[in-house]
XYZ file of C-alpha atoms in Angstrom:
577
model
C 0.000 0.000 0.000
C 1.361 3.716 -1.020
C 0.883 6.450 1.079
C -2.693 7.835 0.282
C -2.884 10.706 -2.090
C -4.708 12.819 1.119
C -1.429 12.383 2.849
C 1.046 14.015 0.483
C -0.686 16.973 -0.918
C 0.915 18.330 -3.967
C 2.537 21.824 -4.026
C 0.136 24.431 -5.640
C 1.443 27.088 -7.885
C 0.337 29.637 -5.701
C 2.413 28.615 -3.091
C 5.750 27.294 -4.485
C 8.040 29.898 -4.027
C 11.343 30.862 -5.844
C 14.301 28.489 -5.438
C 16.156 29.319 -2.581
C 19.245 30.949 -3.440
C 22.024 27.606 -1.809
C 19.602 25.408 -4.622
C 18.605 23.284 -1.311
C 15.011 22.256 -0.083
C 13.961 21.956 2.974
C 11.260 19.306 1.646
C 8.069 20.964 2.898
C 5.474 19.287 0.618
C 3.667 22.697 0.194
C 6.285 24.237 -0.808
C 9.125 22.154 -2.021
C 6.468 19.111 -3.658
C 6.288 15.727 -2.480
C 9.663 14.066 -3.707
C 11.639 12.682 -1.178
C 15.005 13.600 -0.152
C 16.331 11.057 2.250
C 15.894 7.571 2.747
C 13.305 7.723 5.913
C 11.291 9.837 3.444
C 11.465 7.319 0.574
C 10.015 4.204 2.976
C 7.630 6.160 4.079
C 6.041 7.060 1.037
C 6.873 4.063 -0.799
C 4.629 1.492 2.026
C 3.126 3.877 5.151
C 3.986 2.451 8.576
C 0.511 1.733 9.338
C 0.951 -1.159 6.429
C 3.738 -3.438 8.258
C 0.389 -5.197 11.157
C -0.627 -7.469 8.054
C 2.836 -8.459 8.079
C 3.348 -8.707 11.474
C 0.584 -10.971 11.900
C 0.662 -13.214 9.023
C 3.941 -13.191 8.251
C 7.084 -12.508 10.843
C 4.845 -13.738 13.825
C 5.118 -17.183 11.953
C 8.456 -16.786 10.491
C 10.266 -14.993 13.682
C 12.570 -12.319 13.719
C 14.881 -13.555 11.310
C 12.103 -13.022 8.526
C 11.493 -9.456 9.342
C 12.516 -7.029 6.270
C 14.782 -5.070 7.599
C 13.162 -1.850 6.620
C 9.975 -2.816 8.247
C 12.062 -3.732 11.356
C 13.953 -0.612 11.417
C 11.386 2.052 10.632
C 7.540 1.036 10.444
C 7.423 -1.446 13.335
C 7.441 1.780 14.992
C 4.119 2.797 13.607
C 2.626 -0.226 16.013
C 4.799 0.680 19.124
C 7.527 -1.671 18.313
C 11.453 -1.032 18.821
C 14.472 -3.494 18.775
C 16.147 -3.401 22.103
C 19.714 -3.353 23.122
C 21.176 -6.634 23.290
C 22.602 -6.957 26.637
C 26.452 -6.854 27.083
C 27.587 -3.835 24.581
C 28.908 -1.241 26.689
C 28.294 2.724 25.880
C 31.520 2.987 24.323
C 30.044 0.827 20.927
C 26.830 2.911 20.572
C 27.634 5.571 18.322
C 30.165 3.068 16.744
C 28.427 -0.001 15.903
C 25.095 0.192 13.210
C 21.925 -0.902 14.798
C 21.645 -4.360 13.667
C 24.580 -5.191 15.929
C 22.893 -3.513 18.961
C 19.892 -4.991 18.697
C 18.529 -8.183 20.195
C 15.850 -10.601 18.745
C 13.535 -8.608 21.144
C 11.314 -5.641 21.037
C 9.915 -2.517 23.842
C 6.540 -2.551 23.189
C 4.571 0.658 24.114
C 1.182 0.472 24.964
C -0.270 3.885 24.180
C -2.636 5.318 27.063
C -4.380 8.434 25.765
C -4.927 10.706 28.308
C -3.630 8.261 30.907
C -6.282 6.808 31.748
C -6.891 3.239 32.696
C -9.385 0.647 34.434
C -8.088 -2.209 36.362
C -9.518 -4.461 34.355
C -6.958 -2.736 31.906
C -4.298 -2.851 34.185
C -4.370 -6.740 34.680
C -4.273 -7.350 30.824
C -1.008 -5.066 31.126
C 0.194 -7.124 33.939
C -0.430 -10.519 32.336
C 1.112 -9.564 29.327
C 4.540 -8.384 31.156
C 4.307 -11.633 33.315
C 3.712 -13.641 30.610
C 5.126 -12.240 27.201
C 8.194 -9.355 28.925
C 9.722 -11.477 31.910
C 7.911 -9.240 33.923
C 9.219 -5.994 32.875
C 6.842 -3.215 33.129
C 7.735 0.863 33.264
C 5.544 3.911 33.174
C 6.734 6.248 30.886
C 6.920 10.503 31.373
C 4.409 10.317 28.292
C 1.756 8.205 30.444
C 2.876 4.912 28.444
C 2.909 2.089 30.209
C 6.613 0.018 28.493
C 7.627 -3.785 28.290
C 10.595 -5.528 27.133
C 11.897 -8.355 25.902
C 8.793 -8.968 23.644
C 9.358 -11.670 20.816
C 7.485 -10.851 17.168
C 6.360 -14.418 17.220
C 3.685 -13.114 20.375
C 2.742 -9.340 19.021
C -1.106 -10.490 17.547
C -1.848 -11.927 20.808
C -0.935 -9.438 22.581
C -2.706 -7.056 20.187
C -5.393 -9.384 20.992
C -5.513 -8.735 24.363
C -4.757 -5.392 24.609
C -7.628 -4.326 21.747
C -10.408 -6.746 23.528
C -9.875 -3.761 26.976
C -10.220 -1.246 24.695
C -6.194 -0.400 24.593
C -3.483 -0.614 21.935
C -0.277 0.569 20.308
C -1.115 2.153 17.615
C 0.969 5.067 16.747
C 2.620 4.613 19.688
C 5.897 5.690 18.229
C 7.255 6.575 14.470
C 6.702 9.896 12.261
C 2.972 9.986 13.877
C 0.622 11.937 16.275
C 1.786 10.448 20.010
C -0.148 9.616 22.995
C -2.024 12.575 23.527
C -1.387 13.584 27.439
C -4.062 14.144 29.625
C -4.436 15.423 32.845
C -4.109 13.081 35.582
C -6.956 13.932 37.467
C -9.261 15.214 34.457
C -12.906 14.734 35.448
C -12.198 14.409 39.598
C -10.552 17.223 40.717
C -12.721 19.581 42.709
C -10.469 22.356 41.691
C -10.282 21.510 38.023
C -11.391 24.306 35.164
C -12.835 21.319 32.400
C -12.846 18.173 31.940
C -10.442 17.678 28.947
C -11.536 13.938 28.697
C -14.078 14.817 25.844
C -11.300 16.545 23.390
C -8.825 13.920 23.713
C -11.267 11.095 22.690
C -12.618 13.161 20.211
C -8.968 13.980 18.621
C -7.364 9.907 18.963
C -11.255 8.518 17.751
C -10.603 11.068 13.885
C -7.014 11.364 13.722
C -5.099 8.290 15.190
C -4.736 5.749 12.528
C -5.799 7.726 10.387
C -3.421 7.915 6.760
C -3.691 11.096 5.989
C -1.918 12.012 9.197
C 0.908 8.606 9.457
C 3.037 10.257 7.148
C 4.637 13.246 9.401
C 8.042 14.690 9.317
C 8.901 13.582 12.802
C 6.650 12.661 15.615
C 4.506 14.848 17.014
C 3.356 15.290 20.926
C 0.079 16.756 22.052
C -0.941 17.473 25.792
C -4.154 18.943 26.740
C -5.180 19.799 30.910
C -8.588 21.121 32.174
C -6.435 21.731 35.620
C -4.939 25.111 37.521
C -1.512 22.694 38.589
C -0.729 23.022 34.400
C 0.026 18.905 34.793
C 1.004 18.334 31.194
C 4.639 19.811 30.668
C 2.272 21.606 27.520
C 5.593 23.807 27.002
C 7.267 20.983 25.383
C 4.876 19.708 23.367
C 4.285 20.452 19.753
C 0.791 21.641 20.250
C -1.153 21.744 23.686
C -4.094 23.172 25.277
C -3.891 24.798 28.879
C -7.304 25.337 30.343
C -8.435 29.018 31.749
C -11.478 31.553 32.121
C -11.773 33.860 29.154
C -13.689 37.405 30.788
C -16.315 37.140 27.736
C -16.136 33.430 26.760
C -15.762 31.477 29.258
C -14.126 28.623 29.937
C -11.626 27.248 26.717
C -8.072 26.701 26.085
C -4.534 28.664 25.486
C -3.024 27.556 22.518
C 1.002 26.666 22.922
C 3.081 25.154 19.860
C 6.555 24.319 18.918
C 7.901 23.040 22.159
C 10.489 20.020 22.666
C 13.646 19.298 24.065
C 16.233 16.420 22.830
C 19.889 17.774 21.646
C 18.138 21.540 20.251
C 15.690 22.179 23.196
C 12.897 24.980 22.643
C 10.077 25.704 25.057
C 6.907 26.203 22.995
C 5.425 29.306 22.630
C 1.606 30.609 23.012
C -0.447 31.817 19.955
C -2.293 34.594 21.862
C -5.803 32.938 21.067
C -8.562 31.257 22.532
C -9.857 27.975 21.658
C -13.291 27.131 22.320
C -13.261 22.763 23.896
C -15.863 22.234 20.508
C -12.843 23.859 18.626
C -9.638 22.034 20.048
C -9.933 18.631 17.775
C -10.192 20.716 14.228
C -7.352 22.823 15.847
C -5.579 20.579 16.668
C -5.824 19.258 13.355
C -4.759 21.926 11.735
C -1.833 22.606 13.646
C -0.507 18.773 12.703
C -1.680 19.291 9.002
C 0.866 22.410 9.307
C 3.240 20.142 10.439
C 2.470 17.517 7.841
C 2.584 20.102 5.000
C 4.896 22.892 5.891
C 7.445 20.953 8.517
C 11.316 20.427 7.497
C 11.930 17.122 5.908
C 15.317 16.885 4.314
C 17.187 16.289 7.853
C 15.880 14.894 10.374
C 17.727 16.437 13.114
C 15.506 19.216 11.872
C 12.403 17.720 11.422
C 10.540 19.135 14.253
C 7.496 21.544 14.499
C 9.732 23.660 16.412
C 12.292 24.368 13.975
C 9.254 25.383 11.649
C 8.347 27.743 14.531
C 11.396 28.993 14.963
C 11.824 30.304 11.014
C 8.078 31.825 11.047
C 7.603 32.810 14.445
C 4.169 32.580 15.959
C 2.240 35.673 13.759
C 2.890 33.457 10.191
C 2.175 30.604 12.201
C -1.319 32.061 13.421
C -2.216 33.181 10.287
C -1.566 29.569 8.164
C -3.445 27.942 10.962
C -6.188 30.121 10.591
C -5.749 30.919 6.426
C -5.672 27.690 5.161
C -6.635 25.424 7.638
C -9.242 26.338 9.778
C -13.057 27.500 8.549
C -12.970 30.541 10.977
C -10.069 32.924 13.055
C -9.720 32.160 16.125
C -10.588 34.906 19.023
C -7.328 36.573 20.946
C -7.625 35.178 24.106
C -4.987 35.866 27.477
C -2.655 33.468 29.179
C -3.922 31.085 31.542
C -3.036 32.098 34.549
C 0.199 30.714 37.348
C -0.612 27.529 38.093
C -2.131 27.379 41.745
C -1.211 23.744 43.048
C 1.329 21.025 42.582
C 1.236 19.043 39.027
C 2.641 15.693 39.784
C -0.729 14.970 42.602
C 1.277 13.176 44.541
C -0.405 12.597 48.223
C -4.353 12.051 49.309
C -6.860 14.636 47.228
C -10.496 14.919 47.509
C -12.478 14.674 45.045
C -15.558 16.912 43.636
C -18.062 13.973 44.546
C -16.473 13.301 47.910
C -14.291 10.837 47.443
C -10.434 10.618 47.290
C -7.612 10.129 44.383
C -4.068 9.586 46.049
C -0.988 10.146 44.063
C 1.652 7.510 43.991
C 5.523 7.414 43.615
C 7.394 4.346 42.118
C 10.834 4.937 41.743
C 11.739 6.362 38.494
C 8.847 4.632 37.225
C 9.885 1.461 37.604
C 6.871 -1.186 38.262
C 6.952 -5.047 36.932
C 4.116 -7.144 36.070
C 3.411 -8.727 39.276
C 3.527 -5.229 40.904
C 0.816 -4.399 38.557
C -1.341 -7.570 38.848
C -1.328 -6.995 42.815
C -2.782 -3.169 42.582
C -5.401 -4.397 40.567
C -6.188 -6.291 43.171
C -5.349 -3.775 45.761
C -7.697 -1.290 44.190
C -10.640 -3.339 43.321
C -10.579 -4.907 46.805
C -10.780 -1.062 48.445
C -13.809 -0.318 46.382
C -11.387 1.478 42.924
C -11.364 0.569 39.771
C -9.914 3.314 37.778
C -5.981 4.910 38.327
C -4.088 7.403 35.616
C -0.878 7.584 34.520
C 0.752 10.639 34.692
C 3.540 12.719 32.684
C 5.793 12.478 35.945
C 6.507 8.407 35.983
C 3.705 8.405 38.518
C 0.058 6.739 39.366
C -3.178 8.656 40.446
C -5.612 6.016 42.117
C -9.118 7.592 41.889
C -12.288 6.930 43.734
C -11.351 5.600 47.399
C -13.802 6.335 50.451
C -12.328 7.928 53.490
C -12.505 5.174 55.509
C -10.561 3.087 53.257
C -7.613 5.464 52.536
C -5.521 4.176 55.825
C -5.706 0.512 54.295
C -4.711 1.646 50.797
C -1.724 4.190 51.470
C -0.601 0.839 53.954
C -1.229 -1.663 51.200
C 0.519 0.307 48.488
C 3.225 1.358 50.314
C 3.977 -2.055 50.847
C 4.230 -2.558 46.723
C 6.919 0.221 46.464
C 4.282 2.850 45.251
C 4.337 5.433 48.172
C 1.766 8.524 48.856
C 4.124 10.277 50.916
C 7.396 10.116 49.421
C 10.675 11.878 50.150
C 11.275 14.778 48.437
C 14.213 13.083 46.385
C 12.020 10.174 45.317
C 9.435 12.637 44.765
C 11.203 14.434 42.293
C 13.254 11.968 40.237
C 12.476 10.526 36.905
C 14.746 8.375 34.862
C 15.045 7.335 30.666
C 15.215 3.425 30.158
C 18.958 4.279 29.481
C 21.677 1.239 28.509
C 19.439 -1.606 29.794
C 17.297 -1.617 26.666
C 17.846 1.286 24.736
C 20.280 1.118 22.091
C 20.668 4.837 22.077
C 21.640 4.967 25.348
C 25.518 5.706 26.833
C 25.481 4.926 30.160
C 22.818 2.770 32.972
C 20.491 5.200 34.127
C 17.535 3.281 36.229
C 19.317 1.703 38.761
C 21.493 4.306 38.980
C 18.888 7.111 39.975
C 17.220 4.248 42.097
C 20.694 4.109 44.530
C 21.331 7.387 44.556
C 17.612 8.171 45.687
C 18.358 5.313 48.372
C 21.341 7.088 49.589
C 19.748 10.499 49.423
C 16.746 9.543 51.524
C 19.501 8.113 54.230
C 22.152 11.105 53.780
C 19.568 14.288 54.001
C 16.658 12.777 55.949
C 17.107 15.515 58.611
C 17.053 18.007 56.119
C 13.844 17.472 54.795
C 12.095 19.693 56.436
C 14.032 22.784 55.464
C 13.717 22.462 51.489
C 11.016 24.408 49.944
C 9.985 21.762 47.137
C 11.400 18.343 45.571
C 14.651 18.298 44.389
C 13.850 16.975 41.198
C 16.809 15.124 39.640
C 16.415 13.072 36.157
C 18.571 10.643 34.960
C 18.855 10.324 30.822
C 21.411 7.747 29.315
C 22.399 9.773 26.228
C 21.763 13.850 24.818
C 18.073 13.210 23.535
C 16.579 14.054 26.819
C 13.526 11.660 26.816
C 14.295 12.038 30.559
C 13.826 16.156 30.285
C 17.157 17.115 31.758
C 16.803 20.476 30.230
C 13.786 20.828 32.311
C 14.657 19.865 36.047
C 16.385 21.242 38.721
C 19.336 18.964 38.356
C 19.633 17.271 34.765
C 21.969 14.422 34.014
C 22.641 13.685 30.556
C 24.668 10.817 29.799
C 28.155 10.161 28.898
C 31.484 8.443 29.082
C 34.348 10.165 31.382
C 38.070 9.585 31.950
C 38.591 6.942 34.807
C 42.104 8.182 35.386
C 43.215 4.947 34.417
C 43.248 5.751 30.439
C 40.106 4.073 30.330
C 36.636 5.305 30.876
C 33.373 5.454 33.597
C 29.897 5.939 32.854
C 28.916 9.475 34.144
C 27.042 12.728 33.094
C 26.587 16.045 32.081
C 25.374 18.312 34.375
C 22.273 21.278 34.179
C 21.056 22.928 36.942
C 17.904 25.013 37.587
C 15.494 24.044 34.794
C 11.972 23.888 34.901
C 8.665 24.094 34.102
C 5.629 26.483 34.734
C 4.514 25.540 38.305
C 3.262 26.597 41.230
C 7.220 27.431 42.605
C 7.980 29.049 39.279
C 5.896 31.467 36.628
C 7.317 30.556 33.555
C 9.386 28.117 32.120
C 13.377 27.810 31.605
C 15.904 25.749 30.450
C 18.543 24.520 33.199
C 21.919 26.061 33.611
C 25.275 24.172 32.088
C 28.753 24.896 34.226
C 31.621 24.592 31.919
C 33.647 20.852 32.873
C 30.683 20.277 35.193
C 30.473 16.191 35.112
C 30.042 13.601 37.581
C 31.067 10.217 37.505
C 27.271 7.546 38.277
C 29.428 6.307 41.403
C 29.810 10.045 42.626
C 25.971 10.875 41.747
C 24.773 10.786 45.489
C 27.536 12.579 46.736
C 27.684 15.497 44.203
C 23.748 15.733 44.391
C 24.263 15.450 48.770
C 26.735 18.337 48.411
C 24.688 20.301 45.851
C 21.276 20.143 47.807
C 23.204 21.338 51.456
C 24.752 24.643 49.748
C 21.353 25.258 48.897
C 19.838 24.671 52.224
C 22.766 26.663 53.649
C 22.801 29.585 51.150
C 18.995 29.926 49.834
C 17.024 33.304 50.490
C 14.722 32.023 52.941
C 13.166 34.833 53.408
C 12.657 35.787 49.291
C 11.108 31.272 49.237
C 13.994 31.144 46.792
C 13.570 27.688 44.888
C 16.644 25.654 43.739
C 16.282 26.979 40.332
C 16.577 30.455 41.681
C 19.579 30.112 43.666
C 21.397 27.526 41.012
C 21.252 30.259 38.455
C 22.488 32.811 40.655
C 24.843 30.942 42.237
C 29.033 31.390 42.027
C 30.249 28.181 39.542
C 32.277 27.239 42.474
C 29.324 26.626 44.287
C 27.585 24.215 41.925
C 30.522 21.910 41.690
């Protein structure tokens, strides 16, 4: 099957330009035509991604991996969630050095996609089942409210397909050149406190648009995030296109449109398009903002393939007017920024409810779970009256609907599966990439490593708890693409290989300080802080991040509540080392 003619509009003569004056396209369809320029770009048009399930099931499920075409394993498996994983054994040193046929195993990450993050028990236990029985048990939550598995063999994907589409869940466009999960707020349609319930525009956008072929044919992939809550809970100023809920003085309650955010090796916070958008407005805008994309985004390198590199050359006036122009059958109003957020984003702790009742926010480390771990909160929830948690964009779980007098038994029974509603601060705050485990991108371990140093953290600086302002938060990201959003948190590791002294080398990292998101701490969003030579060997970790967090407690404005970011942007170099 070709990519459908819907998908690759021609360029009109109205809008092809002149010939740049270096002779070199960018490859935007609209502008450039449809011919493409790189190999990704000729797979993709020749046989979509979507295409590859039929093969999947009828033919490499019975022929195993060794019948997979390579270009199907390499590039539209993704279209269904599926990614080789690192065969174990090949250090960090052979990443950038060996192609990935040699650093893959017979074995895929499968991503089960979880719109909006939200999910039933019932759903949970297929999850479970199929890490117990299919992944060796292997089971993270993602910071895009994905739940991931390993060691899947091809040989097993239509049953698990099977299993997953019979709960109403799948993996559809969970990765490739696609529309993403769409995140959700965690507590959409519970909160007391919440603005709207964003539930309704995220099924309306993934029931049109995912799957869909006019839209599986992007430049890169594209992330959407849409919250109905004051806390701002859906990092929206790193997605490509998100919706942040407020009160308009003459129209009520809608959404503040943000695009062109992401992070990886060229990070760029997204920027607002000074209008309002109605919620019977946000799927057709949304729409058009990805057709943009589709049409007008950078496809002759990938490296610059992003909406935000598209923003970036128009700025947000051409980008406005497009939208509106030639994609949308109406302007949209001007509309004002939603306000500071009020409360906490990550919902970690006990909450009530608008009906009553209670969600409770819970903290795996670095979003590590398993199967089993899984299978027994099903049970733990159903059996305290719950059947409904969300995943959130923080590597965390919201539990929803729990009766007062049932809370005590919960917050007992789930701290005793590692998932705690009162964490420490450093636990709290730290998320973590699947780094060299699995991913054959990655340079250095990054899971267990954030798990011991959080360990050690909670022993070293349990007395001095009580005298930080906020989690620390701390993420943990085995090579530059920032999947973990080191850019973005108050300390940032990205990973690398130093000297060991010895001639030879140690896993360690990069360090940024001071990043962050909109929150309740912090107005506006900013990218962290880099100290020139500042790197830490993963055996020092603890003690650098020990040493870091006491200068702060010793030296912070108390008086000013000066956050971490604050003071590690302001702070001598000599300081931060």
């Amino acid at each position: 099957m070709t990519i459908s003619e819907t998908a690759r509009p021609e360029a009109s003569a109205a809008r092809v330009r002149p010939p740049r004056a270096d002779g070199r396209s960018n490859g935007q369809w609209k502008i450039d035509g449809t011919a493409p320029l790189n190999g990704n770009e000729e797979w993709k048009q020749a046989d979509g991604g979507l295409a590859v399930r039929e093969r999947i099931e009828t033919t490499y499920a019975a022929g195993g991996f060794a019948s997979i075409d390579p270009t199907d394993l390499h590039g539209r498996f993704r279209w269904w969630g599926l990614y080789t994983q690192r065969k174990p054994g090949i250090d960090g040193g052979k990443t950038a050095s060996l192609e990935p046929e040699e650093l893959e195993d017979e074995y895929f990450m499968l991503r089960v996609r979880i719109d909006g993050g939200q999910l039933t028990t019932e759903q949970l236990r297929v999850i479970a089942g199929i890490s117990t029985e299919f992944g060796r048990g292997t089971a993270d939550l993602t910071d895009r409210q994905n739940i991931q598995l390993h060691w899947i063999r091809v040989e097993d994907v239509p049953e698990i397909w099977r299993r997953l589409e019979a709960v109403g869940l799948g993996t559809t466009e969970a990765c490739g050149d696609v529309p993403r999960v769409v995140l959700g707020s965690p507590v959409a349609g519970i909160a007391a406190d919440e603005l709207i319930d964003p539930t309704p525009q995220i099924e309306e956008i993934t029931s049109r648009f995912i799957g869909d072929e006019s839209l599986a044919n992007l430049p890169r992939k594209f992330k959407s995030a849409i919250t109905g809550h004051p806390s701002q809970d859906v990092v929206h100023e790193i997605n490509d296109v998100a919706f942040v809920a407020l009160e308009h003085p003459e129209l009520g309650i809608g959404y503040d449109l943000w695009v062109g955010g992401g992070l990886s090796t060229a990070p760029r916070l997204a920027e607002r398009l000074g209008v309002f958008v109605a919620p019977e407005r946000v799927a057709d805008v949304w729409h058009g903002v990805a057709q943009i994309f589709r049409d007008y985004g950078f496809r002759r390198l990938r490296n610059k393939a992003r909406l935000k590199f598209l923003l970036a050359e128009w700025g947000v006036e051409r980008f406005r007017e497009v939208l509106e122009t030639e994609y949308l059958d109406a302007p949209l109003p001007d509309g004002p920024a939603a306000p500071t957020a009020t409360t906490v984003g990550d919902h970690v702790g006990v909450h009530r409810q608008r009906d009553g009742r209670f969600y409770l926010g819970v903290t795996p480390v670095v979003g590590r779970v398993s199967g089993p771990t899984l299978a027994a909160l099903a049970d733990l929830l159903e059996a305290h009256g719950s059947t409904r948690l969300r995943t959130t964009p923080h590597q965390k779980l919201v539990i929803l609907d729990v009766a007062e007098d049932r809370l005590d038994s919960l917050v007992a029974g789930l701290d005793v599966l590692g998932l705690q509603s009162r964490p420490s601060l450093f636990r709290r705050g730290a998320i973590a990439c699947t780094g060299i485990e699995f991913c054959k991108l990655a340079i250095v371990e990054t899971k267990q490593t954030a798990t011991d140093a959080v360990a050690l953290l909670e022993a070293r600086l349990a007395e001095l708890e009580p005298q930080l302002p906020h989690p620390i938060s701390l993420h943990v990201n085995g090579c530059p693409n920032s999947c973990a959003r080191i850019q973005t948190a108050d300390i940032g590791l990205k990973g690398q290989l130093l000297p060991d002294g010895d001639g030879g080398q140690t896993p360690g990292f990069q360090v940024h300080l001071g990043g962050g998101l909109a929150s309740r701490d912090r107005d506006e969003a900013g990218l962290g802080r880099t100290v020139r030579g500042l790197k830490v060997t993963a055996d020092g970790l603890a003690d650098y991040v020990e040493r870091l967090v006491r200068r702060f407690a010793e030296e912070r404005d108390a008086e000013a509540d000066e956050t971490f970011a604050e003071w590690a942007h302001r702070a001598d170099e000599a300081v931060l080392r």
